[in-house]
Amino acid sequence: MKKKKMLLFVLLLVTMLVFVSACSDVEDPVDEENGEETEGTDDPVEEEEEGEDESGMIEAGDEIVVALEAEPTSLDPFNSTDGVSTSVQKTMFEGLLRFDENLDIVPYLSESYEYNDDATELRFTLREGINFHDGTEFNAEVVKANFDFVLDEDNGLARRSFFNFIEEVEVADEFEIIIHASEPNASMASYLAHPTAGMKSLDELEKKMEDPDYNLDRNAIGTGPFRYVEWLDGQHVVVEKNEDYWDQDHMAQVESIRFTSVQEASTRVNQLKTGEVHFVDTLPTGEADSLMDEEYVNVFSGPSMNVFYIGMNLQEEKYQDENVRRAMNHGVDKDQLIAQVVDGFGRVADSPIAPPVYGYSPQAVYEYDIDGALDLMAEAGMEDGFEATLWTRNSTEFTAIAEFVAMQLREIGIEVDVQAYESGTLFDMLDNNDGTDLWIGRWSPGTGEADWGLRPNFASDRVPPNYNNSGFYINEEVDQLLNDALENPNEEERLELYHQAQEIIYQDAPWVFLHVVDAVAAQRTEVGGIYIMQDGSVDMNGVHFINQ
Amino acid sequence: MKNKSEKQAKSVSPLPGERTTPGDDHRENGGGEKEKPYSPFKDFVKKFSKQKMALIAFFAIAIIIVVAILAPIIVPFDPTVDVLSQYSQEDQDQLGDNRINIGYQWVLSDGSVVEATRVPMVDSGNRRVVNARGSADSITATAVNEGETFVAVSHENVTNYLRIVVTQSQFYRPILTAVEVTPGKDYFAPGEEITLEIKGHLSDGEVLEDRSEIARVIEEMEELQGSQDTTGGRIVGQQVETVEEGVLGIIFGNMDEEILTIEEDGRIIAAQEGVGTVQVSLGGLSTVVQIPVGPTALGQAEPIVTAFQFQETEAQLVDLYKHQPPSTLHFFGTDHQNRDIFSRVLVGTRQTLTIGFVSVILGALLGTTLGLIAGYYGGRIDSLLTRASDVLLAFPGVLLAIAVIAILGPGIINIIFAVAVFTVPIFLRIVRSSAMSVKNMTYVEAAKSIGVKDYVIIFRHILPGTLSVIIVYLTMRIGTAIIIGAVLSYLGLGGDITAPEWGAMLNAAKDNSRNVFHPTLFPGLAIVMTVLAFNLLGDGLRDALDPKLKD
């Protein structure tokens, strides 16, 4: 009787399903029509916008609108660690060096640079005739003041530890500067090419030193092709063309750029479709397909340096046996993860660092093997499995991975409880070791080389609260290899040392190595000149309209 | 519900403050039926059974409750685990594979086939369709989406293709998987122009020797190129200077410039004695060919890798990794983690009903007690309780619940508590007003006059008078509580985000709602139908119990 009722209930649902799917079938062509209609009317809409805005300060059509996934945390390159802030800062700040599209280091505010023989000094010849947005001159004194400022512990800047390889900055001449490292360091140039090393005006630094309440996060005075206009909380950051830019060949080609923060990914996609924004980064991979069919949208993807992993707290007894850690690596089907969670936009992580990173060396992947994993668990005396708590950020991208991993680990006997937190909260919890167990992490070495890919995550002296080694992985051999590599100016030997370090780490399995995602972004076809750097930040200094 | 109505029926006949035993109740009830007096319960049943919608809703709720209780037994799949690992062999055979491992070996220039000693570089032509990578003994291709593409397998200067079809394809022709190039003669003399024989191997095993046919296949294959960058743009192996030949678009790369020279028009000239090597690339494929110059060079050449030999050059896969559409195997399809939505919806019933019932009953108990006290005593207690409930009522329900969760932290018990908290003032207010009117009844006055204790009066004489209101509101509020519970778990406040809970399922599915409808439709329908059933039942009860309540 009851079964019959249940059947009836199911039947009712199925009928509704048929009804609804029938409806959706009918609606499909209508949708397409609508799509075409909006596409067809795109141009008039933009013209209208132009008309409206002519009364305003900026002529429409000269403004690029970019939808970012979050609001920047700061406009001070020394005081932010996230890719979103970096993307905005890059339009206004420039460093002595920079990475080009191929991740090669090229001079920026400097003419040239050279190491001394034992890689303890880096000598720069600075470019002359460059002025900051406030009119002050760029010279060696400014560079020194900048580095002294970021290194001063009292200023409490987020990127201080990034620069702690610098012992002293010496002004050799008005346009000559020497960076002294505390230890031999052949990666100095990579660090200084990172967007974090952007130079800001001496006046601003002095204002900050005179008045500690002066907010450098909101006062961005650099040398870049765009200058800061305004930052409205929760709305946008606007930068405008710097008419006095030093490099005439690379003048900004648009009047202004407006960075809006749109957290909901589907909203970003819709805005792009309607032409409300011109560029969207970090596109949900599931949306990429439907966007590819849009006539006025270009979707592009490329390799990134973002490695996803599950970190584990090695202080916990359950993870101390390397067999358990390897079992967990064998227990997660990375191919399925890539097909299912990132829609194919990724590769299996075969090293703790991603392929584009300098010094990367691929290892033999932990193949998906449940039986092998169960054997390893048994070998470690963990036949009955154990319980674990997996922390994740609460964005869709991360929770989907966490859900997937939790399901997979359950099959080798690990009962995983997934807890989602807002990213800031999660970092605090990891940095304070607030009962860390398992967590989903993502790491991208902004410097593009192996040292920043490995040291923060695996060096013994980077355990909380010092940096990112939240799993307390302690291996003196790795420490030694990393230090040797950093001090070794011979390229081949360095690569060999990094190869060894990656081999040991991959064998030791302090992480469950998951995947390297591709960066997926989309732009309107009427704009060009935007690059996604492999560290995930966006370079839009060369952005321009194609049809105008 | 039935019991409560009976109670109400009893209480209508005023009983003086004597404490009666359940036995007394029963006897009296039995006696009443014999004499066939007016029975409010029968009256209620009669009125209620006239309301068809409410009756249907009542049975629907009964079914939902049965489903909730039996869910773990009747679900076809484990709702917390990917269905792929749960398929029987039969299902698996019927569905097909979603992954294939293709073994590979090296073909050397002397024609021998040997085990590969290095892992090749593997890249998919379109990673939206297939994801591929190489390991020590095989190439693994994993289906991602419907479509067709090729997988490029490269070792140094050799690139071969594999054809992979996922589910079904618009492009149904065999593709070129390898080029084979052999010198036209055993050896060439210095100064002689070298002739090469080119063969194209197709994925179905056919070998093309006619250059124009090879060209046609290559042209057709352009259709397969995805919008992604592939190995096509990457330089693999030794970098060589290349010359493009006009006719076929063959690109020659000279790897031994001392022995061979390649003219700008693509002619290859032997320069001096020895063994020269040329890379030949065609439509993304490439191979190398050794060219002996001079009779002494015969047999001198160290064999090099010229191609791969694969177990298979074509594979048919199915994309089963997520969002399987509704089918006979999965009535409601599968979600983004490939879990069976039908099973999840059924199992989710239990949690949903638990939240609905427990929270409302908790809230009703507390709210009714406080309401009775406020209504009966009046005065300061009344104004204090009323003001407090006004404060709580001033918050929108969801906001209040979120505030409670913010204090207590996420989790199902806290959700129940949060929903209970905002149910309290509603019951307090409604019970208070009806208690105030019952309080002035003569039987209450009578009870008071003979010195019956306050709590006895409240629970024996006033509470039964308010029961009909309480029952109606209870049913209605369960619907609201289910919605609030779903909203909270939709917002990610339900604790375990992987739990089969309707709100959490909607949240997880919302990002893909543009492309696939079933992950959002079915949990949504479940919520709508459950809440609708409770509301219809509430309406019916109201009409049957007290038509005056219908304002």
CSV table of N, CA, C and O in Angstrom, one decimal, chain A residues 490-536:
chain,number,residue,atom,x,y,z
A,490,ASN,N,75.1,28.8,-10.6
A,490,ASN,CA,75.2,28.0,-11.8
A,490,ASN,C,73.8,27.4,-12.1
A,490,ASN,O,73.2,26.7,-11.4
A,491,GLU,N,73.3,27.7,-13.3
A,491,GLU,CA,71.9,27.4,-13.7
A,491,GLU,C,71.6,25.9,-13.7
A,491,GLU,O,70.7,25.4,-13.1
A,492,GLU,N,72.6,25.1,-14.3
A,492,GLU,CA,72.3,23.7,-14.4
A,492,GLU,C,72.3,23.0,-13.0
A,492,GLU,O,71.4,22.2,-12.7
A,493,GLU,N,73.2,23.4,-12.2
A,493,GLU,CA,73.3,22.9,-10.8
A,493,GLU,C,72.0,23.2,-10.0
A,493,GLU,O,71.5,22.4,-9.3
A,494,ARG,N,71.6,24.5,-10.2
A,494,ARG,CA,70.4,24.9,-9.5
A,494,ARG,C,69.2,24.0,-9.9
A,494,ARG,O,68.4,23.5,-9.0
A,495,LEU,N,69.0,23.8,-11.2
A,495,LEU,CA,67.9,23.1,-11.7
A,495,LEU,C,68.0,21.6,-11.1
A,495,LEU,O,66.9,21.1,-10.7
A,496,GLU,N,69.2,21.1,-11.0
A,496,GLU,CA,69.3,19.7,-10.5
A,496,GLU,C,68.9,19.7,-9.0
A,496,GLU,O,68.2,18.8,-8.6
A,497,LEU,N,69.3,20.8,-8.3
A,497,LEU,CA,69.0,20.8,-6.8
A,497,LEU,C,67.5,20.9,-6.7
A,497,LEU,O,66.9,20.2,-5.8
A,498,TYR,N,66.9,21.7,-7.5
A,498,TYR,CA,65.4,21.9,-7.4
A,498,TYR,C,64.7,20.6,-7.8
A,498,TYR,O,63.7,20.2,-7.2
A,499,HIS,N,65.3,19.9,-8.8
A,499,HIS,CA,64.8,18.6,-9.2
A,499,HIS,C,64.8,17.6,-8.0
A,499,HIS,O,63.8,17.0,-7.7
A,500,GLN,N,65.9,17.6,-7.3
A,500,GLN,CA,66.0,16.7,-6.1
A,500,GLN,C,65.0,17.1,-5.1
A,500,GLN,O,64.3,16.2,-4.5
A,501,ALA,N,64.9,18.4,-4.8
A,501,ALA,CA,63.9,18.8,-3.8
A,501,ALA,C,62.5,18.4,-4.1
A,501,ALA,O,61.8,17.9,-3.3
A,502,GLN,N,62.1,18.6,-5.4
A,502,GLN,CA,60.8,18.2,-5.8
A,502,GLN,C,60.6,16.7,-5.7
A,502,GLN,O,59.5,16.2,-5.3
A,503,GLU,N,61.6,15.9,-6.0
A,503,GLU,CA,61.5,14.5,-5.9
A,503,GLU,C,61.3,14.1,-4.5
A,503,GLU,O,60.4,13.3,-4.2
A,504,ILE,N,62.0,14.6,-3.6
A,504,ILE,CA,61.9,14.2,-2.2
A,504,ILE,C,60.5,14.6,-1.7
A,504,ILE,O,59.8,13.9,-1.0
A,505,ILE,N,60.1,15.9,-2.0
A,505,ILE,CA,58.8,16.3,-1.5
A,505,ILE,C,57.7,15.5,-2.1
A,505,ILE,O,56.8,15.0,-1.4
A,506,TYR,N,57.8,15.2,-3.4
A,506,TYR,CA,56.7,14.4,-4.0
A,506,TYR,C,56.6,13.0,-3.4
A,506,TYR,O,55.6,12.4,-3.1
A,507,GLN,N,57.8,12.4,-3.1
A,507,GLN,CA,57.9,11.1,-2.4
A,507,GLN,C,57.3,11.2,-1.0
A,507,GLN,O,56.6,10.3,-0.6
A,508,ASP,N,57.7,12.2,-0.3
A,508,ASP,CA,57.2,12.3,1.1
A,508,ASP,C,55.7,12.6,1.2
A,508,ASP,O,55.1,12.3,2.2
A,509,ALA,N,55.2,13.2,0.2
A,509,ALA,CA,53.8,13.4,0.1
A,509,ALA,C,53.2,14.2,1.3
A,509,ALA,O,52.2,13.7,1.9
A,510,PRO,N,53.7,15.3,1.6
A,510,PRO,CA,53.1,16.1,2.7
A,510,PRO,C,51.8,16.8,2.2
A,510,PRO,O,51.1,17.3,3.0
A,511,TRP,N,51.5,16.7,1.0
A,511,TRP,CA,50.3,17.2,0.4
A,511,TRP,C,49.6,16.0,-0.3
A,511,TRP,O,50.3,15.1,-0.7
A,512,VAL,N,48.3,16.1,-0.6
A,512,VAL,CA,47.8,15.3,-1.7
A,512,VAL,C,47.8,16.3,-2.9
A,512,VAL,O,47.2,17.3,-2.9
A,513,PHE,N,48.7,15.9,-3.8
A,513,PHE,CA,48.9,16.8,-5.0
A,513,PHE,C,47.7,16.6,-5.9
A,513,PHE,O,47.4,15.5,-6.4
A,514,LEU,N,47.0,17.7,-6.2
A,514,LEU,CA,45.7,17.5,-7.0
A,514,LEU,C,46.0,17.9,-8.5
A,514,LEU,O,46.3,17.1,-9.3
A,515,HIS,N,45.8,19.2,-8.7
A,515,HIS,CA,45.9,19.6,-10.2
A,515,HIS,C,46.4,21.0,-10.3
A,515,HIS,O,46.4,21.8,-9.4
A,516,VAL,N,46.8,21.3,-11.5
A,516,VAL,CA,47.2,22.7,-11.9
A,516,VAL,C,46.0,23.2,-12.8
A,516,VAL,O,45.8,22.6,-13.8
A,517,VAL,N,45.4,24.2,-12.4
A,517,VAL,CA,44.3,24.7,-13.2
A,517,VAL,C,44.8,25.6,-14.4
A,517,VAL,O,45.8,26.2,-14.3
A,518,ASP,N,44.0,25.7,-15.4
A,518,ASP,CA,44.2,26.6,-16.5
A,518,ASP,C,43.5,27.9,-16.1
A,518,ASP,O,42.4,27.9,-15.5
A,519,ALA,N,44.1,29.0,-16.5
A,519,ALA,CA,43.4,30.3,-16.3
A,519,ALA,C,42.4,30.4,-17.4
A,519,ALA,O,42.7,30.2,-18.6
A,520,VAL,N,41.2,30.7,-17.1
A,520,VAL,CA,40.1,30.9,-18.1
A,520,VAL,C,39.6,32.3,-17.9
A,520,VAL,O,39.2,32.7,-16.8
A,521,ALA,N,39.6,33.0,-19.0
A,521,ALA,CA,39.0,34.4,-18.9
A,521,ALA,C,38.3,34.7,-20.2
A,521,ALA,O,38.4,33.9,-21.2
A,522,ALA,N,37.5,35.7,-20.2
A,522,ALA,CA,36.8,36.1,-21.4
A,522,ALA,C,36.7,37.6,-21.6
A,522,ALA,O,36.8,38.3,-20.6
A,523,GLN,N,36.7,38.0,-22.8
A,523,GLN,CA,36.6,39.4,-23.1
A,523,GLN,C,35.7,39.7,-24.3
A,523,GLN,O,35.5,38.8,-25.1
A,524,ARG,N,35.2,40.9,-24.4
A,524,ARG,CA,34.4,41.3,-25.5
A,524,ARG,C,35.3,41.3,-26.7
A,524,ARG,O,36.5,41.7,-26.6
A,525,THR,N,34.8,41.1,-27.9
A,525,THR,CA,35.7,41.1,-29.1
A,525,THR,C,36.2,42.5,-29.4
A,525,THR,O,37.1,42.6,-30.2
A,526,GLU,N,35.5,43.5,-28.9
A,526,GLU,CA,35.9,44.9,-29.3
A,526,GLU,C,37.1,45.4,-28.5
A,526,GLU,O,37.6,46.5,-28.8
A,527,VAL,N,37.6,44.6,-27.5
A,527,VAL,CA,38.8,45.1,-26.9
A,527,VAL,C,39.9,44.1,-27.1
A,527,VAL,O,39.7,42.9,-27.4
A,528,GLY,N,41.1,44.6,-27.0
A,528,GLY,CA,42.3,43.7,-27.2
A,528,GLY,C,43.4,44.2,-26.3
A,528,GLY,O,43.3,45.2,-25.6
A,529,GLY,N,44.5,43.4,-26.3
A,529,GLY,CA,45.7,43.8,-25.5
A,529,GLY,C,45.7,43.5,-24.1
A,529,GLY,O,46.5,44.0,-23.3
A,530,ILE,N,44.8,42.6,-23.6
A,530,ILE,CA,44.8,42.1,-22.2
A,530,ILE,C,45.5,40.8,-22.1
A,530,ILE,O,45.3,39.9,-22.9
A,531,TYR,N,46.4,40.7,-21.2
A,531,TYR,CA,47.1,39.4,-21.0
A,531,TYR,C,46.9,38.9,-19.6
A,531,TYR,O,46.8,39.7,-18.7
A,532,ILE,N,46.7,37.6,-19.5
A,532,ILE,CA,46.7,37.0,-18.2
A,532,ILE,C,48.1,36.5,-18.0
A,532,ILE,O,48.6,35.6,-18.7
A,533,MET,N,48.7,36.9,-16.9
A,533,MET,CA,50.0,36.5,-16.6
A,533,MET,C,49.9,35.1,-16.0
A,533,MET,O,48.8,34.7,-15.5
A,534,GLN,N,51.0,34.3,-16.0
A,534,GLN,CA,50.9,33.0,-15.5
A,534,GLN,C,50.7,32.9,-14.0
A,534,GLN,O,50.4,31.8,-13.5
A,535,ASP,N,51.0,34.0,-13.4
A,535,ASP,CA,50.7,34.0,-11.9
A,535,ASP,C,49.3,34.3,-11.6
A,535,ASP,O,48.9,34.4,-10.5
A,536,GLY,N,48.4,34.4,-12.6
A,536,GLY,CA,47.0,34.7,-12.4
A,536,GLY,C,46.6,36.1,-12.4
A,536,GLY,O,45.5,36.5,-12.5
